[in-house]
Coordinates of C-alpha atoms in Angstrom, one line a residue:
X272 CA -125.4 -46.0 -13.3
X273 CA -123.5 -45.8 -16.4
X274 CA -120.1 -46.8 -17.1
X275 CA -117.1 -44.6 -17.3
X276 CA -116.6 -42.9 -21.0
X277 CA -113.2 -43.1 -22.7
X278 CA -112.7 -41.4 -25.6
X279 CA -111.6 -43.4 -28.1
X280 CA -111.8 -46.6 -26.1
X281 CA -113.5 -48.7 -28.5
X282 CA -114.0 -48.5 -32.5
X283 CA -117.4 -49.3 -32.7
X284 CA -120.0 -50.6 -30.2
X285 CA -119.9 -54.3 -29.8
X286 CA -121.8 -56.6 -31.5
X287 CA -124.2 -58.1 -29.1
X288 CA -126.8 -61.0 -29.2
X289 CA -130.1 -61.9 -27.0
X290 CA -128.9 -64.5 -24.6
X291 CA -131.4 -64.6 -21.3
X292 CA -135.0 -63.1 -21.0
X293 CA -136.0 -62.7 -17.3
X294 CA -139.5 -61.2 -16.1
X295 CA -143.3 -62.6 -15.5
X296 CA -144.3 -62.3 -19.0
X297 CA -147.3 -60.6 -17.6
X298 CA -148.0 -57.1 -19.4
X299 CA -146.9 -53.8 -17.4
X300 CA -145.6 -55.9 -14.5
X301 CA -142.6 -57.9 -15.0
X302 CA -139.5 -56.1 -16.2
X303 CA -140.9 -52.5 -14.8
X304 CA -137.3 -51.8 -12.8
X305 CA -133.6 -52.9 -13.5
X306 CA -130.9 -52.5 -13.8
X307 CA -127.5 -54.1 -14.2
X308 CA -123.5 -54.0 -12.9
X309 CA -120.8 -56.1 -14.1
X310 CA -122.3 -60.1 -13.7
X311 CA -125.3 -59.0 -11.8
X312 CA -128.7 -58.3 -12.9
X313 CA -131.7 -57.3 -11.6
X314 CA -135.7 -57.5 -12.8
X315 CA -138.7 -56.5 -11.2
X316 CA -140.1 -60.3 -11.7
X317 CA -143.8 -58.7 -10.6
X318 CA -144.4 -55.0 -9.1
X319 CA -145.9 -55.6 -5.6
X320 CA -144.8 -59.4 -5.7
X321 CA -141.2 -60.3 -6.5
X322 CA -137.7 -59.4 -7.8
X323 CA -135.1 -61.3 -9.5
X324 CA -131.7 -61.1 -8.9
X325 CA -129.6 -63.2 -11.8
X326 CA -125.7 -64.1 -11.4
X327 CA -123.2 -65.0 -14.4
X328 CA -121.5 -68.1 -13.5
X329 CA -118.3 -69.0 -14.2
X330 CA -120.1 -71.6 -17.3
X331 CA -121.3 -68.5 -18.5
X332 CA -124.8 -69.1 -17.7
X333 CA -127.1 -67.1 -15.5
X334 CA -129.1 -68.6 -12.3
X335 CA -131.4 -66.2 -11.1
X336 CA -132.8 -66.1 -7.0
X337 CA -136.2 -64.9 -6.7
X338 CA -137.0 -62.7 -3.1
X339 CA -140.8 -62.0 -2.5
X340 CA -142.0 -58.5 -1.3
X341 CA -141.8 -58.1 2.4
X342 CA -145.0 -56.5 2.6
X343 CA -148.7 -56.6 0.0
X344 CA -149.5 -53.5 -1.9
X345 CA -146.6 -51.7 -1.7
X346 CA -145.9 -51.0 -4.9
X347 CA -142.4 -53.5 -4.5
X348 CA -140.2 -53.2 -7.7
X349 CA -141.1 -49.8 -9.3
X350 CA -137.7 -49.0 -9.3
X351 CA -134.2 -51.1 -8.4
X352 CA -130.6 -50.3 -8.7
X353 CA -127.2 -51.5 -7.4
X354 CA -124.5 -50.2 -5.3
X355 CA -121.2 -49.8 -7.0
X356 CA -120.2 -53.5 -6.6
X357 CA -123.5 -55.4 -6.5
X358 CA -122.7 -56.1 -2.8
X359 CA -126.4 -54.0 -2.0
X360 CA -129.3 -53.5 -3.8
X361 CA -132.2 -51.1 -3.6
X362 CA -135.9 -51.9 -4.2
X363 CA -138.7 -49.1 -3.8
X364 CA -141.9 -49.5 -2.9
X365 CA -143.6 -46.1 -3.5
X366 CA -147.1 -47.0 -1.6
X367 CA -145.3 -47.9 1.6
X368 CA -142.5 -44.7 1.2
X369 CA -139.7 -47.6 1.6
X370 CA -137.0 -48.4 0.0
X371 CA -136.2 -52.2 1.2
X372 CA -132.1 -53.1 1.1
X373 CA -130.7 -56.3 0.0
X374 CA -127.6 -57.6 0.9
X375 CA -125.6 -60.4 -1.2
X376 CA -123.9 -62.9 0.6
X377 CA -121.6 -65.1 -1.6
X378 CA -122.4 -65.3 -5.4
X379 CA -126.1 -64.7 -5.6
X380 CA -127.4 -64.9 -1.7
X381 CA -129.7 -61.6 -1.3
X382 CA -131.5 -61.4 2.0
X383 CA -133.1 -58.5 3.1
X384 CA -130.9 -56.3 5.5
X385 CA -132.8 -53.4 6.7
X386 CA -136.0 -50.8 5.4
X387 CA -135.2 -47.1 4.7
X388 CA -138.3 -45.9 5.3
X389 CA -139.3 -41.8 4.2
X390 CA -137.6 -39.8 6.3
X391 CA -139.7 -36.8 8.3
X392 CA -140.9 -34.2 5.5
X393 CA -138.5 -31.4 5.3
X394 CA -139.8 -28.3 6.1
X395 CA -141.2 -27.1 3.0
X396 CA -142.7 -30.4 1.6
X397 CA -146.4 -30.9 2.6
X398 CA -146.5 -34.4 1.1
X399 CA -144.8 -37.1 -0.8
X400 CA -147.5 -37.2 -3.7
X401 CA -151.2 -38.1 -3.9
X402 CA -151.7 -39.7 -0.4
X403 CA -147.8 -40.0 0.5
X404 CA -147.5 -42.7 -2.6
X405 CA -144.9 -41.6 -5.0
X406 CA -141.9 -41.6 -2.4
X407 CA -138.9 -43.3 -4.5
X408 CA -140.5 -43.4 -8.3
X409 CA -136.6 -43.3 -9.5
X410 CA -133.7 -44.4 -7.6
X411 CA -129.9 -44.1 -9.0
X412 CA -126.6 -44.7 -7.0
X413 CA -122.9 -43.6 -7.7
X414 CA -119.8 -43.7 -5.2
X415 CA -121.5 -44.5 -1.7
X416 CA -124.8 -42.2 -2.6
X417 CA -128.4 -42.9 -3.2
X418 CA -130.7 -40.5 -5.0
X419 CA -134.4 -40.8 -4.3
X420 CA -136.9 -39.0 -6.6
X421 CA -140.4 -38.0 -5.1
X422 CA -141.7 -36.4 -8.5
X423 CA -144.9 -35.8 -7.3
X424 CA -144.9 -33.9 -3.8
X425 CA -146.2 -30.8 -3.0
X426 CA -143.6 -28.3 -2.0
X427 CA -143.4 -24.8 -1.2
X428 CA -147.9 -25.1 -1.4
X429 CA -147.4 -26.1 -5.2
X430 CA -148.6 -29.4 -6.6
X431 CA -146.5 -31.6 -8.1
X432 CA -143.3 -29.8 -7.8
X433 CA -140.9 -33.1 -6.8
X434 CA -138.1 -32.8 -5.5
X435 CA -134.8 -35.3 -4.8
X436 CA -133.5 -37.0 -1.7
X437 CA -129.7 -37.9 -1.6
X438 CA -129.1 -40.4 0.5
X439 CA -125.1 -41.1 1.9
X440 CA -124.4 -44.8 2.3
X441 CA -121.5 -46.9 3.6
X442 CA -123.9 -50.3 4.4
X443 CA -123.2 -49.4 8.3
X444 CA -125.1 -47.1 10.3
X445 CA -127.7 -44.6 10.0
X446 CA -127.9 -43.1 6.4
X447 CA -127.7 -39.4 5.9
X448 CA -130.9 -37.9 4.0
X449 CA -130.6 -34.8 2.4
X450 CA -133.2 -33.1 0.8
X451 CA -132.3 -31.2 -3.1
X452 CA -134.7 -28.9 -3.3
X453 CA -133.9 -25.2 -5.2
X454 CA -134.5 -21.9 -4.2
X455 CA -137.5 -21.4 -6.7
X456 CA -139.6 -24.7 -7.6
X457 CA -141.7 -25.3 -10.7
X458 CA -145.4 -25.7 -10.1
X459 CA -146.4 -29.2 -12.0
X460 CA -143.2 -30.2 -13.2
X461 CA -143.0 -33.3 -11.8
X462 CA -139.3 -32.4 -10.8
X463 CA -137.4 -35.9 -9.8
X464 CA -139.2 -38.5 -12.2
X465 CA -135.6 -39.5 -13.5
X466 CA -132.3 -38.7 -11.7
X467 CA -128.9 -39.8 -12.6
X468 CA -125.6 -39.3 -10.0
X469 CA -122.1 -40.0 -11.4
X470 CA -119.4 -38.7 -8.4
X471 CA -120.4 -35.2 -6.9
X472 CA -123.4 -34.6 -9.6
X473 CA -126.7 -34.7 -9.5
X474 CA -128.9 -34.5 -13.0
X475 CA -132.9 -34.9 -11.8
X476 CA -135.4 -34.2 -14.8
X477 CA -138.4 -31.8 -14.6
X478 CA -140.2 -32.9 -17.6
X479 CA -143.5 -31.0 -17.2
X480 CA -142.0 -27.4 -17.1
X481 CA -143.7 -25.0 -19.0
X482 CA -142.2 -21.9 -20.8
X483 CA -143.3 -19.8 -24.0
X484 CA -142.1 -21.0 -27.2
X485 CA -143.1 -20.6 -30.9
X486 CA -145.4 -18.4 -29.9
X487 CA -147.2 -21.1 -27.8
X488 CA -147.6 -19.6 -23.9
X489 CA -147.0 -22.2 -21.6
X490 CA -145.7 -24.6 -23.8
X491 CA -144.7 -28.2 -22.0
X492 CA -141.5 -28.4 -23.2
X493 CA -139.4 -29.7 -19.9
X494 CA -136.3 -29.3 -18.3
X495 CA -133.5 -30.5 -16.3
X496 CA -131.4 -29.4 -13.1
X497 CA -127.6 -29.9 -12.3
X498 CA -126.4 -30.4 -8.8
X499 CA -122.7 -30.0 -7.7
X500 CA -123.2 -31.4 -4.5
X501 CA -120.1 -31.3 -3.3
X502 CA -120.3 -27.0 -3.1
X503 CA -123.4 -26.8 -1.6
X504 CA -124.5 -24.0 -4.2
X505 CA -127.7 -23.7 -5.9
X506 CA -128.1 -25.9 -8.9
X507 CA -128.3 -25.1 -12.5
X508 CA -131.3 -25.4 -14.7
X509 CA -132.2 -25.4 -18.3
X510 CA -135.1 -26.0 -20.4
X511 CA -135.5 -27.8 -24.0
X512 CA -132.9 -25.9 -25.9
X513 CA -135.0 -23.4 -28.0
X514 CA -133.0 -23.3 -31.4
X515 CA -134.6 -25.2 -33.5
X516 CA -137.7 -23.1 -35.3
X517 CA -138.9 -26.4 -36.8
X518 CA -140.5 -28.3 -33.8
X519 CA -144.3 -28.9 -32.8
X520 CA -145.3 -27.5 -29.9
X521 CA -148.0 -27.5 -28.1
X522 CA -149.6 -26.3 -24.8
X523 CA -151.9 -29.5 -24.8
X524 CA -150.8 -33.1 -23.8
X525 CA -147.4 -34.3 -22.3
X526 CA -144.9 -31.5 -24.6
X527 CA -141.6 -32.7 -25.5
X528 CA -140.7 -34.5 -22.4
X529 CA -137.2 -33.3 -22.5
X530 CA -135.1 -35.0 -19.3
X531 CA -137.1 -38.0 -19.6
X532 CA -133.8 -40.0 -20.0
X533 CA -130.5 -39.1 -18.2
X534 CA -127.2 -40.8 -18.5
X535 CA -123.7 -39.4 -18.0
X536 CA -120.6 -39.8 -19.8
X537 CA -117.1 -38.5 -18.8
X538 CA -117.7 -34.5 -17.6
X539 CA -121.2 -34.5 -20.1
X540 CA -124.7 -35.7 -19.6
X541 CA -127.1 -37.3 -22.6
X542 CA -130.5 -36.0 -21.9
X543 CA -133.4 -37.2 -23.9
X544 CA -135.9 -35.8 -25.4
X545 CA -138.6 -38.2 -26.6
X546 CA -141.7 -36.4 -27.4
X547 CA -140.2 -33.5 -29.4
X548 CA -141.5 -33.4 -33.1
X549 CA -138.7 -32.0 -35.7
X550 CA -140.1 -31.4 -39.2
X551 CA -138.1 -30.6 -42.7
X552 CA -141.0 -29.0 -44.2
X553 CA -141.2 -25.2 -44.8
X554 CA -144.0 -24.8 -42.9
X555 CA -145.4 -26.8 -39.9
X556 CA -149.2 -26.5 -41.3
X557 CA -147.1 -29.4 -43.6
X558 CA -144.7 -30.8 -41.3
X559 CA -146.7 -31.5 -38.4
X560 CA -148.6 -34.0 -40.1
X561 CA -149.2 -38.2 -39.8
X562 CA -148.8 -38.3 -43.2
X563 CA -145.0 -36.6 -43.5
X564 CA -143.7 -38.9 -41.1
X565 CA -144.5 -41.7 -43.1
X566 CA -142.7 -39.8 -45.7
X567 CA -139.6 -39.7 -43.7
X568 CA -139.7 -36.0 -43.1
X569 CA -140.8 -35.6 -39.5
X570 CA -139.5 -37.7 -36.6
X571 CA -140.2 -37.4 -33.2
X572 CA -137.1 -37.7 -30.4
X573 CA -133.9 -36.5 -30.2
X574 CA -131.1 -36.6 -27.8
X575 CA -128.7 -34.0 -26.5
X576 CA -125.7 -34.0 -25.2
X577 CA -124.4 -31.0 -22.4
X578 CA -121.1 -30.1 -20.3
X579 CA -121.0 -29.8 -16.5
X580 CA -122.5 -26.0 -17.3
X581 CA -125.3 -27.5 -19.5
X582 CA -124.0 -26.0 -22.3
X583 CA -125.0 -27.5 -25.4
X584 CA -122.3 -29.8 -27.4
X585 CA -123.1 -30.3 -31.3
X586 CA -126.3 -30.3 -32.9
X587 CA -128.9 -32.6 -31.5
X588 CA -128.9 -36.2 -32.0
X589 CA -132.1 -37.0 -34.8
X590 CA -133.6 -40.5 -35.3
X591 CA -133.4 -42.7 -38.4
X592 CA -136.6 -41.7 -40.8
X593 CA -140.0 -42.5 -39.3
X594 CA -138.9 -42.9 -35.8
X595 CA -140.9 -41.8 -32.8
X596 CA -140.0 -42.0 -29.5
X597 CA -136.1 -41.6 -29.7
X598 CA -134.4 -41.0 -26.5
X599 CA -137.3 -42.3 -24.1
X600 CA -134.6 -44.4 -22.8
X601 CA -130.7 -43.6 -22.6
X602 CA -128.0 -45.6 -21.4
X603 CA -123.8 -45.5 -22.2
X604 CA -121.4 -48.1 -21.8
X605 CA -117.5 -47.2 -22.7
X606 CA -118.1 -45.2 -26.1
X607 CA -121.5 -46.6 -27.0
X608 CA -124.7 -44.8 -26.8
X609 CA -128.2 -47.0 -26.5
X610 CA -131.5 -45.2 -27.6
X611 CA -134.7 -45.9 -27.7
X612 CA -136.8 -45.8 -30.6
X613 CA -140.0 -47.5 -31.9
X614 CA -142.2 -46.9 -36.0
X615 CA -145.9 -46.6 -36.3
X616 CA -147.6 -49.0 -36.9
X617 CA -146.0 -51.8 -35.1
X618 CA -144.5 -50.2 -32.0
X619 CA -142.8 -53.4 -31.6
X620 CA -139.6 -51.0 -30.3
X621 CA -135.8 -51.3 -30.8
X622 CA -132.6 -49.8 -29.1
X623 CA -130.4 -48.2 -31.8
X624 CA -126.6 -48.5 -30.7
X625 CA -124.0 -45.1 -31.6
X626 CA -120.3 -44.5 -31.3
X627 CA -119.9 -41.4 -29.2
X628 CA -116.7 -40.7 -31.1
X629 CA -118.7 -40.2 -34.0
X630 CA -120.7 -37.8 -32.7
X631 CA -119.7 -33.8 -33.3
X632 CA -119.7 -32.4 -30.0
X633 CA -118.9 -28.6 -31.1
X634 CA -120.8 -26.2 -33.2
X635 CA -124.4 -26.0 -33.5
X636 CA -125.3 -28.7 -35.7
X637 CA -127.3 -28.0 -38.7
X638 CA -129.6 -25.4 -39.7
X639 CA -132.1 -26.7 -37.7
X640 CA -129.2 -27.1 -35.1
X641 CA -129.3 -30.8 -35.5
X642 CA -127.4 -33.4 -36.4
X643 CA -127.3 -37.2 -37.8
X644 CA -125.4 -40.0 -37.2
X645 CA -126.6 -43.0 -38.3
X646 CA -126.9 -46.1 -35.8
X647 CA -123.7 -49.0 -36.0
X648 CA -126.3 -51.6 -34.7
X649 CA -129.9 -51.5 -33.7
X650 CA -131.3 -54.8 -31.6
X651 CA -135.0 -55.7 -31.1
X652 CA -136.0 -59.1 -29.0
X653 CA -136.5 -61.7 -30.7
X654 CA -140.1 -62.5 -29.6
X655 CA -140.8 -58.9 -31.2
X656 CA -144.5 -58.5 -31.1
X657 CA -147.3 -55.6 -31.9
X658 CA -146.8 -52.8 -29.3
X659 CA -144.3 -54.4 -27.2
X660 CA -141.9 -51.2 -27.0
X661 CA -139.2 -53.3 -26.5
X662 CA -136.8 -50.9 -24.5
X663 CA -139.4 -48.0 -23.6
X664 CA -140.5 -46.9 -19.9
X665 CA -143.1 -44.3 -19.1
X666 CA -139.8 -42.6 -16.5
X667 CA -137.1 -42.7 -19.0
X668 CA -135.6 -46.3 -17.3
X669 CA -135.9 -48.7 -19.5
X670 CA -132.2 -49.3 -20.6
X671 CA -129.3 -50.2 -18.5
X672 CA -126.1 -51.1 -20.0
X673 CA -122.4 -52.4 -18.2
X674 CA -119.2 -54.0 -18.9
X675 CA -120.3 -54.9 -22.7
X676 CA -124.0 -55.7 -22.0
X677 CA -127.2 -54.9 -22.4
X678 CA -130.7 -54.9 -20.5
X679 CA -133.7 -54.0 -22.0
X680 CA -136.7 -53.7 -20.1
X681 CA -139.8 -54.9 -21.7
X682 CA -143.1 -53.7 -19.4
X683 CA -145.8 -54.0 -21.9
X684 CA -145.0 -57.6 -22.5
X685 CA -143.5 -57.8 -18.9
X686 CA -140.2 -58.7 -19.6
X687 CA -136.6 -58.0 -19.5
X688 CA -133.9 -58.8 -22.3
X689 CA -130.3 -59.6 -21.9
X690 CA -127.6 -59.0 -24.5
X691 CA -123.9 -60.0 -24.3
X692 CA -121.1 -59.8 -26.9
X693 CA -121.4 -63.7 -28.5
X694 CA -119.0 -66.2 -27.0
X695 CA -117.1 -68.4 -29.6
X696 CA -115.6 -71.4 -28.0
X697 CA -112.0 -72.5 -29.3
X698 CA -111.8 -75.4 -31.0
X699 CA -111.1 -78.7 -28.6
X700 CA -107.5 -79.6 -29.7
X701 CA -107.0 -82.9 -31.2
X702 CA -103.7 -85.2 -31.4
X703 CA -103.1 -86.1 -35.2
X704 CA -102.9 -89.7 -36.7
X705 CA -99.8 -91.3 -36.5
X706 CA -98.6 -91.7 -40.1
X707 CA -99.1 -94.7 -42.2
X708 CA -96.3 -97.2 -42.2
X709 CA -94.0 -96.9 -45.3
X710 CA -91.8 -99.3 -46.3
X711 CA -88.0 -99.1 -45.3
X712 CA -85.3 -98.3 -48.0
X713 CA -83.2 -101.5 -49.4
X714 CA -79.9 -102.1 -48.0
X715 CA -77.2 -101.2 -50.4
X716 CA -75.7 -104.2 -52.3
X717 CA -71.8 -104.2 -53.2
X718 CA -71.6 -103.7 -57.2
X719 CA -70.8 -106.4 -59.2
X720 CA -67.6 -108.6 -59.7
X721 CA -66.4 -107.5 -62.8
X722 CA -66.2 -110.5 -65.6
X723 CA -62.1 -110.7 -66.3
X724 CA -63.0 -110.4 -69.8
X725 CA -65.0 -107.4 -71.3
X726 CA -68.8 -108.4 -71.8
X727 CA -71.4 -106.4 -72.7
X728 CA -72.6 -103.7 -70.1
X729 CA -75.9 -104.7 -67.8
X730 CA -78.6 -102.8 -67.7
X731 CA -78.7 -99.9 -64.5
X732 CA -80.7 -101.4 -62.2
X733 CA -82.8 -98.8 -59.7
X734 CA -81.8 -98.9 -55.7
X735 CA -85.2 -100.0 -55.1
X736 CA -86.1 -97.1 -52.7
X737 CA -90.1 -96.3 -52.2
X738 CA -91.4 -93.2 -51.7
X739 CA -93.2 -92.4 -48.2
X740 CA -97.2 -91.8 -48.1
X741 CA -98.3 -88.0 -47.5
X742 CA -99.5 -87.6 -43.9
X743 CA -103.2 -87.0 -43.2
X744 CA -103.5 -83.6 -41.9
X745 CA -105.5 -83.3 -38.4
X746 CA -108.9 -82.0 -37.9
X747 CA -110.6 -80.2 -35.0
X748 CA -114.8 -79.4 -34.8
X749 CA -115.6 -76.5 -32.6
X750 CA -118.4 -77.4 -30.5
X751 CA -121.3 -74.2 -30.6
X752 CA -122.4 -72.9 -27.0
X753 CA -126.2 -72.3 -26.7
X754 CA -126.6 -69.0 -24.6
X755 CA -129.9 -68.9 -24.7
X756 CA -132.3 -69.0 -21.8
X757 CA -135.6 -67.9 -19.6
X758 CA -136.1 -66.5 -16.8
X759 CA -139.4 -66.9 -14.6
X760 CA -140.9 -63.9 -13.4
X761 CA -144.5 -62.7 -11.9
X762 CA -146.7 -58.7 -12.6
X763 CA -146.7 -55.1 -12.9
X764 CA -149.6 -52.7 -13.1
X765 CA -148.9 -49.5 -14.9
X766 CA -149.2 -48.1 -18.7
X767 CA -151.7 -47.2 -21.0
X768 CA -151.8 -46.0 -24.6
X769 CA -152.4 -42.3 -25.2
X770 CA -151.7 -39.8 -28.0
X771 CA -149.2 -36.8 -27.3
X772 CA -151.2 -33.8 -29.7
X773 CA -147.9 -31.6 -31.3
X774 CA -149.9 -28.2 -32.6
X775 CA -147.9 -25.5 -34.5
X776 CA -149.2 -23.3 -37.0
X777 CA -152.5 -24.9 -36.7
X778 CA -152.0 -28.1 -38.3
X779 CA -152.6 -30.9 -35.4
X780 CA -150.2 -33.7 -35.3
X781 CA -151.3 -36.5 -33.8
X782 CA -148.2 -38.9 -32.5
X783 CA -149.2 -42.6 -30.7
X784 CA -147.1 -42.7 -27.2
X785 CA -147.8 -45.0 -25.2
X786 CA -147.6 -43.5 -21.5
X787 CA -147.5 -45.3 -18.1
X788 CA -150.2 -44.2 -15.9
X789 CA -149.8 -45.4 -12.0
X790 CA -152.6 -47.4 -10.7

C-alpha cells in the first residue's frame, strides 16, 4: 500500500535517519516480506519460521512481538501486508496455498484469527504453480480488498500464465474470492508476481511477456495489466513502452523486467523497470558494453510513470551514472518517490529518494524519451556490506514507505531497515538564578546649614549611589535521544546471483543481477 499523493504537499522529501533494524540476520531469510502502515511494522523474522510485528510506542521506541508459523514447511512469510488500519495482517505461505490472518488486540497483541486457504481452482486454472506451491507469492491490500498473486499457474493449458485472486474482506464472515483472469493469457509471463490495489484498481505485473523489438523476435521485455474492478470490463495491458531506440535487448535471460515494481500515486501508477539497459552511444556494438557503464554512459533501470489509461506521462525516470538495477523496488509516500538502485562492484544497494513535483509528467522526455531528475536524498544501511542489495527483492517488494517512514528490506543479509524523520527533543526549561544582591541606595541627607557668614564653597560631594551587578543570563542543555535499536529475527531461503545477458547489435552486455530463485 502506498500513501495517498498530494501534489504539492511537501517541498522536498524528508530527511530521514536509520533508527531500528529488525530481521534474523541470516542471508535470504529474514527481512524477505514487509511491509509497513502508520506505527506498525512488519518483518518476515525467518521464512517458514517466524514473523515480527513491531509497534511505536508512545517513548518513541519500537517493541516488536514475535508469532511462530502455525505449520513446518510452508513457506510462512514470503509475503505480508496490512489492512488499512493495522487492525489485520496477512501472511502467505505459498507451499501450504494459505494465507494465515492475524488479528491485533490492543497495541501490539497479534494472534492468529483464522487460515484462508486456496479456494477451488476456477475453471480454467489446472494448477497453482509447480505442485500447487506458488499460491500467494504477492499479496497487497487497499479499502476492505486483498489481492493474491499466483504468478506461476497454468491457465487456459499454458504454463506459467498467473493470474490474480481479489479477495473482499470486512474481518467477519466468509471472504469473497474472485478470480482476475483476461480474456487472452500470456504463455510464461509469470502474470501476478507483483500486484498493487489502491480503491477500485488493480495493477498486477507480467514481467516475462515477450514481443518483437529492435529487431529481436520474442524479446523479454514485460508488461503490466490495469483492472477497474468496479466495471467488471476487461482489463488494459501494455508492454515496455517501445520509444526508446537506445536499449539492449535481448531474447536470452530475464529481459527488461518491466512491472517488476508497482506503486500508485493519486490517478497514476510508477512502474519499474529494472533490467532495461539505456545506452548514449551511437551505436549499441559501443553502448552495450561493461566498460561504458563504468564510463557513466549506460545505466540499467528506469521508472515510468502512467494515467488510469496507461498512457505514458513524461520521459522515463533514468538513474544516477553507473547505476544498475533502478526501479527493482518502488514505493511513494505523500510526494516522495523511493527507488532502488545498487553500482558494480559493491552491490552494497541504496534507495534514492525524488520529489514527484519535480518530475515532468507531459511530453515525451528527451530524445531517447527519457528524462533526469536527480535524487534529493539517497539512504544506504549503515552496516552496508559487499552484495547486500540493501533495498532489492527478486518480486519488486523490497520497499514500503508510510506516514514519513521508511522500510527497507534487506534479504541477502536477512534484514530489514527502518527510517524515520530525526526527532530533536526541546530543551528541558530551566528557572534562572536569582540575581546577586546589590547594595541599596543611600538615604538622602538634608543640605547643609549655611554658615551666617560667607565661607568658602565645599567641595560637591556624590549621593553615594552604587550601581547594580548585570544579571547572569540562564542556560538550558538539550538532552540527545538515541533512536537506535535491533531487532531479533530468524531465516529465509531464496536468491542466487545470476547475470541478465542485454544483446543488441551484437555486442553482448553482461549486467550482474542478482535474482531470487525459490527453493
Amino acid at each position: 500500500m502506498s500513501a495517498p499523493f498530494v501534489a504539492g504537499a511537501a517541498a522536498a522529501p524528508p530527511e530521514l535517519q536509520e533508527i531500528q533494524k529488525f530481521g534474523s540476520g541470516v542471508e535470504r531469510s529474514g527481512g524477505r516480506g514487509i511491509d509497513l502502515v502508520g506505527d506498525y511494522a512488519a518483518v518476515t523474522n525467518t521464512v517458514g519460521t517466524a514473523v515480527d510485528f513491531a509497534h511505536r510506542t508512545e517513548s518513541g521506541s519500537w517493541e516488536t512481538q514475535t508469532v511462530s508459523a502455525p505449520a513446518s514447511g510452508t513457506q510462512f512469510g514470503e509475503a505480508i501486508v496490512f489492512d488499512d488500519d493495522a487492525r489485520h495482517a496477512f501472511v502467505s505461505a505459498p507451499h501450504a496455498q494459505s494465507i494465515y490472518v492475524y488479528e491485533r488486540s490492543g497495541a501490539n497483541d497479534w494472534s492468529l484469527q483464522r487460515t484462508l486457504e486456496a479456494p477451488p481452482k476456477p475453471k480454467r486454472v489446472s494448477n497453482y504453480g509447480s505442485a500447487d506451491r506458488n499460491f500467494a507469492e504477492a499479496l497487497d491490500f487497499a479499502d476492505g480488498r486483498l489481492a493474491v498473486g499466483v504468478p506461476n499457474a497454468t491457465v487456459d493449458g499454458k504454463p506459467h500464465a498467473g493470474f490474480v485472486f481479489t479477495v473482499d474482506w470486512d474481518g467477519s464472515g466468509e471472504p469473497r474470492w474472485t478470480p482476475r483472469i483476461p480474456e487472452q493469457v500470456i504463455s510464461k509471463s509469470v502474470t501476478g508476481q507483483s500486484v498493487a490495489l489502491q480503491g477500485d484498481r488493480l495493477a498486477v505485473s507480467a514481467v516475462q511477456n515477450r514481443e518483437d523489438h529492435l529487431g529481436v523476435s520474442q524479446a523479454n521485455v514485460g508488461g503490466l495489466y490495469l483492472w477497474d474492478l468496479a466495471s467488471g470490463t476487461e482489463p488494459r495491458f501494455r508492454s515496455m513502452p517501445k520509444e526508446d531506440q537506445k536499449v539492449c535487448i535481448s531474447n536470452v535471460g530475464g529481459g527488461p523486467a518491466f512491472g517488476l515494481s508497482l506503486s500508485f500515486f493519486d490517478e497514476r501508477l510508477v512502474v519499474g523497470s529494472p533490467s532495461e539497459v539505456n545506452y548514449t552511444a551511437d551505436s549499441a556494438a559501443e553502448g552495450c558494453t561493461p566498460a561504458a557503464v563504468e564510463r557513466g554512459e549506460t545505466t540499467q533501470g528506469a521508472v515510468y510513470v502512467f494515467d488510469a489509461a496507461l498512457n505514458q506521462l513524461g520521459g522515463k525516470l533514468t538513474p544516477p551514472a553507473t547505476s544498475m538495477s533502478f526501479g527493482n523496488s518502488t514505493a511513494v509516500d505523500g510526494s516522495t518517490l523511493y527507488a532502488y538502485a545498487e553500482h558494480d562492484p559493491v552491490y552494497a544497494g541504496e534507495v534514492h529518494a525524488y520529489d514527484l513535483d519535480s518530475l515532468t509528467l507531459s511530453g515525451t522526455g528527451d530524445a531517447n524519451g527519457r528524462q533526469y531528475v536527480a535524487p534529493v536524498r539517497t539512504y544506504s544501511a549503515s552496516d552496508a556490506t559487499q552484495d547486500q542489495m540493501f533495498g532489492s527483492h527478486a518480486f519488486g517488494q523490497g520497499l514500503r514507505a508510510d506516514s514519513g517512514r521508511l522500510l527497507v528490506g534487506s534479504t541477502e543479509t536477512g534484514s530489514a531497515y527502518l527510517f524515520a524523520q530525526a526527532v530533536t527533543p526541546e530543551p528541558e526549561p530551566t528557572d534562572p538564578p536569582d540575581p546577586e544582591p546589590t547594595d541599596p541606595e543611600p538615604e538622602p541627607t538634608a543640605p547643609p546649614e549655611p554658615e551666617p557668614e560667607p565661607t568658602e564653597p565645599e567641595e560637591p560631594t556624590d549621593d553615594g549611589a552604587v550601581p547594580s551587578d548585570e544579571q547572569p543570563a540562564g542556560t538550558s542543555n538539550a538532552r540527545q535521544q538515541d533512536l537506535a535499536g535491533t531487532g531479533a529475527g530468524v531465516p529465509l531461503a531464496l536468491g542466487a546471483a545470476g547475470v541478465i545477458a542485454a544483446l543488441a547489435g551484437g555486442s553482448l552486455l553482461m549486467l550482474r543481477r542478482k535474482r531470487a530463485q525459490q527453493d
